[in-house]
Short mmCIF file of C-alpha atoms and ligand atoms in Angstrom, two decimals:
data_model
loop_
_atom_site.label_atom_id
_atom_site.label_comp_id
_atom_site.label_asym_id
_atom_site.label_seq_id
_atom_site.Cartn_x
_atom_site.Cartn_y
_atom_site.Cartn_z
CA UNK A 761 69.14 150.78 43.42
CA UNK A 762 65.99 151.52 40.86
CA UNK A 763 63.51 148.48 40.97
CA UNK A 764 62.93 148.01 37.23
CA UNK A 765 61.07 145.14 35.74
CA UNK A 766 62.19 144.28 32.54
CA UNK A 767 61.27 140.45 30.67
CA UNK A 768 64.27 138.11 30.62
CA UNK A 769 66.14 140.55 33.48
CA UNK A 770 66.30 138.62 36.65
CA UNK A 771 65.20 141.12 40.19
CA UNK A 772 68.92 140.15 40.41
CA UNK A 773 70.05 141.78 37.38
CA UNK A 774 67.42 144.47 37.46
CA UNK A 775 68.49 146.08 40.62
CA UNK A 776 71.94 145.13 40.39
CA UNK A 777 72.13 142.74 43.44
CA UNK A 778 75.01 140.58 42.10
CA UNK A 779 76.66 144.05 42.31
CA UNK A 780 76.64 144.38 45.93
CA UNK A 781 77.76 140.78 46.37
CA UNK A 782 80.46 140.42 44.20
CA UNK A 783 83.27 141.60 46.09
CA UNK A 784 85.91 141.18 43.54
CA UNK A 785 86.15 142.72 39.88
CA UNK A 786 89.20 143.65 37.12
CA UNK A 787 89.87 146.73 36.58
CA UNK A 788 91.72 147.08 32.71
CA UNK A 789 93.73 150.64 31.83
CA UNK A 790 94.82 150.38 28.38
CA UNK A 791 95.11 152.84 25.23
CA UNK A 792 97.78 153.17 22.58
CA UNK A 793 99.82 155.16 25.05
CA UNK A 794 100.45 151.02 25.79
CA UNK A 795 102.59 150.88 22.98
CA UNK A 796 104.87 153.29 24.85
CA UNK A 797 104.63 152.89 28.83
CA UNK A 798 102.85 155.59 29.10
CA UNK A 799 100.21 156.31 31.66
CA UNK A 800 96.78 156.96 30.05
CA UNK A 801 95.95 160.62 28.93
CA UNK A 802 97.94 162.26 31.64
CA UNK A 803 101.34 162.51 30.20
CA UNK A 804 99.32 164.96 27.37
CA UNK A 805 98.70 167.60 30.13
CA UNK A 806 102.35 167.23 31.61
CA UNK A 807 101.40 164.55 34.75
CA UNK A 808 99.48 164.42 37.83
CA UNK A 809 101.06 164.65 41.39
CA UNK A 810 99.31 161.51 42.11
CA UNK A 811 100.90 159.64 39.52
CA UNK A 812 104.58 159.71 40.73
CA UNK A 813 105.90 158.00 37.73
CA UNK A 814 103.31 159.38 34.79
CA UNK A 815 105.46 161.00 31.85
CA UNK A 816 105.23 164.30 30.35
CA UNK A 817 104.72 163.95 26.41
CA UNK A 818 103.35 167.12 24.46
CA UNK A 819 99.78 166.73 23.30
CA UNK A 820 100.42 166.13 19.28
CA UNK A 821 103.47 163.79 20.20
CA UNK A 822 100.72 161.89 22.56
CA UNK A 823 98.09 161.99 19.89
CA UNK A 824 100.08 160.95 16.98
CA UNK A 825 101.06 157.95 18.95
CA UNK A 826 97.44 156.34 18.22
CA UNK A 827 98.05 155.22 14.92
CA UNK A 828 101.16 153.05 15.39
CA UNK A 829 98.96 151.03 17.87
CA UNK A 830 98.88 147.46 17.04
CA UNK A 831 97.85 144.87 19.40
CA UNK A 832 97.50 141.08 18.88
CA UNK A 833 94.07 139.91 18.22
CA UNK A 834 92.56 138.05 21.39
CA UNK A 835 94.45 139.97 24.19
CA UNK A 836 91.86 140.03 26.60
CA UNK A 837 91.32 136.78 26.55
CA UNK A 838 94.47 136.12 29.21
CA UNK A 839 93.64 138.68 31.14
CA UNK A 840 89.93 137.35 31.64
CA UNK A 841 91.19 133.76 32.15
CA UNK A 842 93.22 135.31 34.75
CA UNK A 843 90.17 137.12 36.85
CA UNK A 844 88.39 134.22 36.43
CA UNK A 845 91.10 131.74 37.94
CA UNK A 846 90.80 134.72 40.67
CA UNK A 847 87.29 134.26 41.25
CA UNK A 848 86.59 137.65 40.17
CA UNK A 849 83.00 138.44 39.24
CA UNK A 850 83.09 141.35 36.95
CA UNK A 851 85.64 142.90 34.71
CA UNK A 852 85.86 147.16 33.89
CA UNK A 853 87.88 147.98 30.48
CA UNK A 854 88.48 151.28 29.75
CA UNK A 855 86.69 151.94 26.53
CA UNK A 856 87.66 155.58 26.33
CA UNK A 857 89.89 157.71 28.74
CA UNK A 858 90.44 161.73 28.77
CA UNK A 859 92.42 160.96 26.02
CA UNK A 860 89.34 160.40 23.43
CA UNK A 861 90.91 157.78 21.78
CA UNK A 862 88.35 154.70 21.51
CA UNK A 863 89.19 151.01 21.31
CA UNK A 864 85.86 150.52 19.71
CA UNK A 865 85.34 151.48 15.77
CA UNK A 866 82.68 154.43 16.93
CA UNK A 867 80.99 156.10 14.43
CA UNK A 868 80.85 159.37 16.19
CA UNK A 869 84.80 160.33 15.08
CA UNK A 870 87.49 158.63 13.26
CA UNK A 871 90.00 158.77 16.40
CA UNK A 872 89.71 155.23 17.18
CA UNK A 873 90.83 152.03 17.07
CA UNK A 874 89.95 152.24 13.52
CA UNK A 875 92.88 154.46 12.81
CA UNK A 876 95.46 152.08 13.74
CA UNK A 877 96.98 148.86 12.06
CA UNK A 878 94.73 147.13 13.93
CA UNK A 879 91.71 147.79 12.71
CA UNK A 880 89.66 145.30 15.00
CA UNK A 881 87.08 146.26 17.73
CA UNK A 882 89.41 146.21 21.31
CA UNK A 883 85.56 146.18 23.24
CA UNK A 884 84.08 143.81 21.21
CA UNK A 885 86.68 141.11 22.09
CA UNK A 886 86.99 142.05 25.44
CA UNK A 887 83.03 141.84 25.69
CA UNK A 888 82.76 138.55 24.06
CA UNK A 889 85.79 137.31 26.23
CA UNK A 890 84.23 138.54 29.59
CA UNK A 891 80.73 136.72 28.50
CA UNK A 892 82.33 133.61 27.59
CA UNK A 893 83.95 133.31 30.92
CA UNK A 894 80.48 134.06 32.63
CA UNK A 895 81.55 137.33 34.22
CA UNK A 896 80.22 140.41 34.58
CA UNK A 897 80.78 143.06 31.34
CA UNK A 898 81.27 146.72 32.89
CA UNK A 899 82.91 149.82 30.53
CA UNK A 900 84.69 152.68 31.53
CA UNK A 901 83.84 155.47 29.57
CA UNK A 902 85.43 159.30 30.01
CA UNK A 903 83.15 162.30 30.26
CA UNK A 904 86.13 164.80 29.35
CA UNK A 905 87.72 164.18 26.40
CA UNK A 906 91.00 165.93 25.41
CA UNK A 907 91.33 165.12 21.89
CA UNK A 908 87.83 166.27 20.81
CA UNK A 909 88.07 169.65 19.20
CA UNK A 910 85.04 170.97 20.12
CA UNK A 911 85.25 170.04 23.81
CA UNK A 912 88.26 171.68 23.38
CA UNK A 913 91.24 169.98 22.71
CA UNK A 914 93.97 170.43 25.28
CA UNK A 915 97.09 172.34 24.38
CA UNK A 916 100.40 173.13 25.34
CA UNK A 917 99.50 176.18 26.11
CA UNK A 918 97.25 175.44 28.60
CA UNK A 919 99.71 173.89 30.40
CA UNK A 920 100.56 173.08 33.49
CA UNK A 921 96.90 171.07 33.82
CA UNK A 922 94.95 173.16 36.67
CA UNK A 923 91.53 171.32 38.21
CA UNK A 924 88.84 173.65 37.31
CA UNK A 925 90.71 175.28 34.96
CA UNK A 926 90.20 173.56 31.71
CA UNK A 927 90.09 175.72 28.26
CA UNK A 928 86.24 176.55 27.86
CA UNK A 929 84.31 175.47 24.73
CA UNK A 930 82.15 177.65 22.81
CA UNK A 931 78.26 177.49 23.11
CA UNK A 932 77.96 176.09 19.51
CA UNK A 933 80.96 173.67 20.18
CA UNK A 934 79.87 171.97 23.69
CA UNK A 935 76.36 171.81 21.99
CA UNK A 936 78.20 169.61 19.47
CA UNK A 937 80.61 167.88 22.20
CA UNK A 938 77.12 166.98 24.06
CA UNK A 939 75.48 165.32 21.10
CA UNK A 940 78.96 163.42 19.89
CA UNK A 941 78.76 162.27 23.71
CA UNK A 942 75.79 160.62 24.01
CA UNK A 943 76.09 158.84 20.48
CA UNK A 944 79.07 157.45 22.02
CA UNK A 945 77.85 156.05 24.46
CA UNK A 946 74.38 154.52 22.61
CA UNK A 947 77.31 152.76 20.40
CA UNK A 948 78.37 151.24 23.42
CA UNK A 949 74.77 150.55 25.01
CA UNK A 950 72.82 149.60 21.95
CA UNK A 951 75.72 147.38 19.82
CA UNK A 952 77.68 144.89 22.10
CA UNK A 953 74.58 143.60 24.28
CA UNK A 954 74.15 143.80 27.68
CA UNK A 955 76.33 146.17 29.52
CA UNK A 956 76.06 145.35 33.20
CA UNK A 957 78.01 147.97 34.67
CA UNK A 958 79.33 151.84 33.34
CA UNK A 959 81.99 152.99 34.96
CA UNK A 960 82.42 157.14 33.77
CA UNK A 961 85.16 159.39 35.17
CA UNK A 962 86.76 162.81 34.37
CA UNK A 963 83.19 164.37 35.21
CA UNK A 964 85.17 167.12 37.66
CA UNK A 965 85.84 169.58 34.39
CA UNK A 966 82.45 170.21 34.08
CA UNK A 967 78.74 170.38 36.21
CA UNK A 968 75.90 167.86 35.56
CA UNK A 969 73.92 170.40 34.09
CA UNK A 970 76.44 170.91 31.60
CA UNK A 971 76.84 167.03 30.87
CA UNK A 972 73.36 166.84 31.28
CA UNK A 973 73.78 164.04 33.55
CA UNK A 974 69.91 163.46 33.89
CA UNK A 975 69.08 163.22 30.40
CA UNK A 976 72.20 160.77 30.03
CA UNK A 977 71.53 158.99 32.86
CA UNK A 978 67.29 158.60 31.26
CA UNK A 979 68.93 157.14 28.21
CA UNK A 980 71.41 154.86 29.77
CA UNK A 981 68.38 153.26 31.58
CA UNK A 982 66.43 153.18 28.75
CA UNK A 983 69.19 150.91 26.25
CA UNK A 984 70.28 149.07 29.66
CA UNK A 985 67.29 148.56 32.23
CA UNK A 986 69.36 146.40 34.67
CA UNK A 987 72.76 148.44 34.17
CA UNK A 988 74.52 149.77 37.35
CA UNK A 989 76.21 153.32 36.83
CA UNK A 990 78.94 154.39 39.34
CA UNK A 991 78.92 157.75 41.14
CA UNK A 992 81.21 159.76 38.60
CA UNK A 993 78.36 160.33 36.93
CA UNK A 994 77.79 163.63 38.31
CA UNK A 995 74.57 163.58 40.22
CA UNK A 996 73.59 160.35 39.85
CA UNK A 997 74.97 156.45 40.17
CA UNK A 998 74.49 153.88 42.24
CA UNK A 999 76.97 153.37 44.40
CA UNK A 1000 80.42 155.44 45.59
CA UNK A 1001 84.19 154.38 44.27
CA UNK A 1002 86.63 155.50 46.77
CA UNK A 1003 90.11 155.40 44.26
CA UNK A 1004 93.29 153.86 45.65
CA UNK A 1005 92.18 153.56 49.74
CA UNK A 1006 89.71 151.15 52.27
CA UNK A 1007 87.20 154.18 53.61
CA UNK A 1008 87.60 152.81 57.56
CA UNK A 1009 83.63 152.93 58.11
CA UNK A 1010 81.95 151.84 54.90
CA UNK A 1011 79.74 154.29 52.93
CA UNK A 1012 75.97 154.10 53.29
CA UNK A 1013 75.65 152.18 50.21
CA UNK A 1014 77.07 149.51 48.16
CA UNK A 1015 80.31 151.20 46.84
CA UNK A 1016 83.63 149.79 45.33
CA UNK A 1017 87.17 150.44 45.77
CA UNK A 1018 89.69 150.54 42.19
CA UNK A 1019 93.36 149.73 43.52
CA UNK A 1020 96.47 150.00 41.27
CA UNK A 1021 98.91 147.03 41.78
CA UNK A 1022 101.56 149.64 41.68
CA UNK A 1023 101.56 153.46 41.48
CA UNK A 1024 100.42 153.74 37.21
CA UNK A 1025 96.83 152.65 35.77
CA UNK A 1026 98.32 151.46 32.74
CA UNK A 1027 101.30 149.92 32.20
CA UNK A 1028 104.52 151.62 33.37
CA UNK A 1029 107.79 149.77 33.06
CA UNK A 1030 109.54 152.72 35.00
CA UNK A 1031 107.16 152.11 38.01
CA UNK A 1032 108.26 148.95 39.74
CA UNK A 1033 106.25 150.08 43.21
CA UNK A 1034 104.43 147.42 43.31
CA UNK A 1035 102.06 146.18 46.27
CA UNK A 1036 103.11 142.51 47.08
CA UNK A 1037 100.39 140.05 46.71
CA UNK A 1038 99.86 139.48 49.96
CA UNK A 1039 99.20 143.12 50.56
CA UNK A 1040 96.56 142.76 47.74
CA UNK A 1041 95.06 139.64 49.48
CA UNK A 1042 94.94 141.68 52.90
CA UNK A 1043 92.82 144.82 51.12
CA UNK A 1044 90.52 142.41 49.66
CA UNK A 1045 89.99 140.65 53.04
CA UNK A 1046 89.85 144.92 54.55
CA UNK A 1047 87.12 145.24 51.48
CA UNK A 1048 85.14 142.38 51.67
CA UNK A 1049 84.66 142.80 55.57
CA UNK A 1050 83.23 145.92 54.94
CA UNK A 1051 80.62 145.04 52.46
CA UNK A 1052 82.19 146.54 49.10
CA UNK A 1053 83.98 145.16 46.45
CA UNK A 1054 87.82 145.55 45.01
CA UNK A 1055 88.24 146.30 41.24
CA UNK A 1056 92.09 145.74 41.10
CA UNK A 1057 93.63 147.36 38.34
CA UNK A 1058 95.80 145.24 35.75
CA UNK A 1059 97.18 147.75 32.61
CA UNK A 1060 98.69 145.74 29.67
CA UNK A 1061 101.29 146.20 27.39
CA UNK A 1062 101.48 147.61 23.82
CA UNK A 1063 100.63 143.87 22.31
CA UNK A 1064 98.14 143.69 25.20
CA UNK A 1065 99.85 141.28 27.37
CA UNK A 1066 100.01 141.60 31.36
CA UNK A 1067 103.68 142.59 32.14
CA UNK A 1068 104.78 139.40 34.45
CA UNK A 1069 104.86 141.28 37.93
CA UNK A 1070 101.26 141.55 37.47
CA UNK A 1071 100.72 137.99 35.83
CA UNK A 1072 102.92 136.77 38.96
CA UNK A 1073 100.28 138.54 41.32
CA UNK A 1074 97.26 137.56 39.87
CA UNK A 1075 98.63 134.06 39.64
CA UNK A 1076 99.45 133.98 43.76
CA UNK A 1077 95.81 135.52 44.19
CA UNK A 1078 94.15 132.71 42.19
CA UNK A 1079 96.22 130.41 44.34
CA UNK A 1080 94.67 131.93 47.44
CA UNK A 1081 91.07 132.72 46.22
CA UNK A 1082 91.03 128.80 45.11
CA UNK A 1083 90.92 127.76 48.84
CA UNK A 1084 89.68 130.44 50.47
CA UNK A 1085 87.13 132.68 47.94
CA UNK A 1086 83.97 131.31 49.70
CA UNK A 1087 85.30 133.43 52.88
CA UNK A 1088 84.95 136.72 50.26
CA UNK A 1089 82.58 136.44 47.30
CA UNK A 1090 79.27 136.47 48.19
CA UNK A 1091 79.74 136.86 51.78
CA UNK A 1092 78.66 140.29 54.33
CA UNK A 1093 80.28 141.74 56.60
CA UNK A 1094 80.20 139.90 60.15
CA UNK A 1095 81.74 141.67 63.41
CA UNK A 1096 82.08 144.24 64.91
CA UNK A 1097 85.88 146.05 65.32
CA UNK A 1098 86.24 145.33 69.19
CA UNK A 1099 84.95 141.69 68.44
CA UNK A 1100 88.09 140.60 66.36
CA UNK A 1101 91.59 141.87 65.68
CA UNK A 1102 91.30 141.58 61.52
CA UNK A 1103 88.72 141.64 58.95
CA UNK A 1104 85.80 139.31 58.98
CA UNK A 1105 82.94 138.57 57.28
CA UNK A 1106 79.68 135.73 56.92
CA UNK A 1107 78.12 133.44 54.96
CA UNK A 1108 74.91 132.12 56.63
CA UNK A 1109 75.70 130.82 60.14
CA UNK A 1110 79.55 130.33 58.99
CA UNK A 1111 82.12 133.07 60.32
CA UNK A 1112 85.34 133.67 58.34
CA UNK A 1113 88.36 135.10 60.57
CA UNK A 1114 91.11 136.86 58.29
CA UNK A 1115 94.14 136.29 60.37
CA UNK A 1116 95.96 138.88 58.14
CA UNK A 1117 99.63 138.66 60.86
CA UNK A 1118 100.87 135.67 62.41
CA UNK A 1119 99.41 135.03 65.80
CA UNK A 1120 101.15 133.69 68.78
CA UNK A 1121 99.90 130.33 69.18
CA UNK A 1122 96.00 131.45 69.25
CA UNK A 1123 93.42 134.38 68.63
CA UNK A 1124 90.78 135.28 70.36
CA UNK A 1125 87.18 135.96 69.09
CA UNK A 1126 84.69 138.01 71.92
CA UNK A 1127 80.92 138.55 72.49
CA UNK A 1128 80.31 135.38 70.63
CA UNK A 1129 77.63 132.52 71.90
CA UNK A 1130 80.36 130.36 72.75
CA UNK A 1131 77.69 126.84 73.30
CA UNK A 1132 76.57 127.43 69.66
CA UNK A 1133 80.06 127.31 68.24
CA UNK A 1134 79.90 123.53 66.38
CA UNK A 1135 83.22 123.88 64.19
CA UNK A 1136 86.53 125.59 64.07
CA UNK A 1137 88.52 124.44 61.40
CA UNK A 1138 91.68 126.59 59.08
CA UNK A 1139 89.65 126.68 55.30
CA UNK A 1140 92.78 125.92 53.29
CA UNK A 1141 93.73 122.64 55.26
CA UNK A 1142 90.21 122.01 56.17
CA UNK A 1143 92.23 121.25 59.71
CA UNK A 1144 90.27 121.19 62.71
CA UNK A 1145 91.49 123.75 64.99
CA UNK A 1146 91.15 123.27 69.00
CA UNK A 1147 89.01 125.89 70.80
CA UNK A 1148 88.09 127.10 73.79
CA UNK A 1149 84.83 129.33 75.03
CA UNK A 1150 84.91 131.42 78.14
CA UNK A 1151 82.41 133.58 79.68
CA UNK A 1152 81.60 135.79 82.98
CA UNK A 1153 81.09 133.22 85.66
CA UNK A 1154 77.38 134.19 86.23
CA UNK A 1155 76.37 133.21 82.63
CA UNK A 1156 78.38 130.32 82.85
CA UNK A 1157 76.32 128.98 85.96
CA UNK A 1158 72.47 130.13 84.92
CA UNK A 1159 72.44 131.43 80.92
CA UNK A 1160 71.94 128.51 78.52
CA UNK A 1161 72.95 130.63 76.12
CA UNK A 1162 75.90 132.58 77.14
CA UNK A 1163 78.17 135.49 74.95
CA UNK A 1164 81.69 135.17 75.71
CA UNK A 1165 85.32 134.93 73.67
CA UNK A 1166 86.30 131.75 72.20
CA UNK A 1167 90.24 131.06 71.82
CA UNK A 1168 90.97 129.36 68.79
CA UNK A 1169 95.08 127.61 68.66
CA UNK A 1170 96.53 128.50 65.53
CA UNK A 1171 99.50 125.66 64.79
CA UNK A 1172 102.06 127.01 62.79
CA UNK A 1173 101.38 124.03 60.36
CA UNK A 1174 97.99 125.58 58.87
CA UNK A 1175 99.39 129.34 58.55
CA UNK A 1176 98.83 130.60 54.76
CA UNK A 1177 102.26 132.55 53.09
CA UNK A 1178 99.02 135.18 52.46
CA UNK A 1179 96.36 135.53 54.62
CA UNK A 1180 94.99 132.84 57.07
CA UNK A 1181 91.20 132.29 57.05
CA UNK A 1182 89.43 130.56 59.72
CA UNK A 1183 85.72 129.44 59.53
CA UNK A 1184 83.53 129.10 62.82
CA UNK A 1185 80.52 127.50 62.32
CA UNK A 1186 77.51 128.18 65.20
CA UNK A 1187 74.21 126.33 65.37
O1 FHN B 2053 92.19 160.33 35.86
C1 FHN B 2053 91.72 159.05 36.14
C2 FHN B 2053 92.84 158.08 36.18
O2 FHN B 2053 93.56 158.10 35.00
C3 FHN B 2053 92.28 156.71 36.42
O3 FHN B 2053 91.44 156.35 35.36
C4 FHN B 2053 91.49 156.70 37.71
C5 FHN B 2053 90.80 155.35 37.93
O4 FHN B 2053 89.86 155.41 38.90
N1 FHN B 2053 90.48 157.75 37.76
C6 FHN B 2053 90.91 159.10 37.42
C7 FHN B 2053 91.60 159.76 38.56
O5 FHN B 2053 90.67 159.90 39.61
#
């Protein structure tokens, strides 16, 4: 991360530390396509095979949609209660997806939120809401836009939607697509404060040179010293967001995975595939072990409310982050694979196990310095929990300070419906 030193910007905030440490953010999908259950932008290129339920709409039908859009004033506010009764330390909305259409008032072109009944300004609430609650603001913002005529527009005709294969713009026309870019996004970096996170995607249709990712990048820095960019910023960012999967050895830098709750970004009421929370509590645990964070993906309705399968898990997580968050946010990554059968991860000199299945009466911890182990105790409960250290017989007899395993007894009593967490503490 740049070292940048900027008055009133904490080394915290200027290199982005409380990125690296947060562990847990909300990810928000939401556009007028809302109003209909429609997944965001795709359904206006016929679908994507990794969005098993996304719709097919033709591209005028899609865009016309934008001006019935008419959600109640103060939506976000629920939704960043919610992450913050999660613990969750930072919150993503998408400002503008391939679609074009903004939920801010820009300037730059009257598709917007502008258009609609509404009228408001979607970021500026959700900014002023995220603030409020003391969490982290981050925007996602689209490099491809599909509704822009001179990026070009996509068409019917250029159906079926083929990577590398988007309709080309004209010199004159991407000269004019660059300049309505970055004014877009110096709305965003210049009129709503500080921005503490950017979030771009749909930079695969064309190369940096071509978004002139440098120059973009120069400028972002410039409105935003302590701002952390993501990697879909082609050629540059800060850290990597695998999408929808745990990478089994963590990147070699802070990076991030975005989950859906179910199969659809935004809000699908055909798609009822959704991940139980326990499942979501087990790929935080997965995340957090390895030293990244989870940006879990909420997409609300047409009014902007959160459907109730995804109040319901956000609810259970809050329930589980309440008595066991200090074993995730904040925390690094502790052992080693071999060393424990489930995730685990440190705070100072305390250990947090993850028991993420039910053991049989005990687990077992190895290469541990069993005499320094002072505590064992289940973190919900605050139970103390038996234990027992063992070690080869020779250390035993003439090392004062011996590695071994330590059994722990798990009573069934102290098991968590989600995920048990138990917290070792060594001298
Ligand atoms: O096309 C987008 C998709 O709609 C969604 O926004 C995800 C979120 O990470 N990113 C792209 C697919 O990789």
């Amino acid at each position: 991360m740049q070292e940048q030193k900027t008055p009133g910007i904490s080394p915290a905030d200027a290199t982005g530390i409380w990125f690296s440490r947060a562990r847990f953010g909300l990810f928000v999908h939401w556009g007028h396509g809302s109003r209909c259950g429609w997944e965001l932008s795709w359904p206006l290129v016929g679908g994507m095979k990794a969005l098993r339920h996304c719709q097919d709409v033709p591209a005028e039908t899609y865009h016309a949609n934008a001006r019935a859009f008419a959600p109640h004033a103060g939506a976000a506010r629920a939704w960043i209660a919610a992450a913050k009764r999660c613990g969750m330390q930072y919150t993503v909305l998408t400002a503008k997806h391939h679609d074009g259409f903004a939920l801010w008032p820009t300037r730059a072109s009257d598709f917007s939120i502008a258009a609609t009944p509404y009228r408001g300004d979607l970021v500026r609430e959700f900014v002023d809401a995220t603030r409020e609650a003391g969490l982290r603001v981050g925007l996602y913002f689209s490099l491809c836009d599909w509704h822009h005529p001179d990026y070009p527009p996509f068409t019917d005709a250029d159906r079926p939607y083929r990577y590398g294969m988007a309709p080309r713009p004209t010199e004159a026309g991407w000269a004019r697509y660059v300049e309505f870019l970055f004014a877009q996004l110096r709305e965003l970096l210049t009129d709503y404060g500080r921005i503490d996170l950017l979030w771009f995607d749909g930079g695969w249709e064309r190369t940096a040179d071509a978004w002139q990712t440098r120059e973009l990048e120069a400028m972002i820095r410039s409105l935003q010293p302590g701002i952390v960019i993501n990697d879909r910023l082609p050629g540059c960012g800060d850290y990597d967001t695998p999408e929808q999967f745990v990478p089994p050895e963590p990147p070699g830098r802070a990076w991030e995975t975005c989950l859906t709750m179910n199969e659809s970004w935004a809000w699908n009421p055909d798609d009822a595939d959704y991940k139980s929370a326990r499942a979501l509590v087990h790929t935080l645990c997965e995340v957090a072990s390895r030293g990244g964070n989870l940006l879990l993906n909420v997409g609300p309705t047409g009014d902007g409310s959160l459907a109730p399968e995804q109040v319901e898990r956000l609810d259970a997580i809050a329930g589980w982050m309440a008595a066991n968050g200090e074993s995730i946010l904040g925390t690094e990554p502790a052992l080693a694979p071999w060393q424990f059968y489930g995730p685990t991860t440190r705070r100072g000199t305390r250990l947090y196990l993850h028991v993420l299945s039910r053991p049989y009466d005990s687990v077992t911890v190895r290469g541990l310095p069993i005499r320094r182990v002072r505590r064992v105790i289940e973190l919900r409960s605050g139970a103390v929990l038996e234990s027992s250290g063992r070690c080869p017989v020779i250390d035993e007899l003439f090392n004062a300070d011996p590695t071994g395993q330590l059994t722990i007894r798990v009573p069934e009593p102290v098991l968590d419906p989600l995920a048990t967490v138990i917290a070792v503490d060594l001298d």
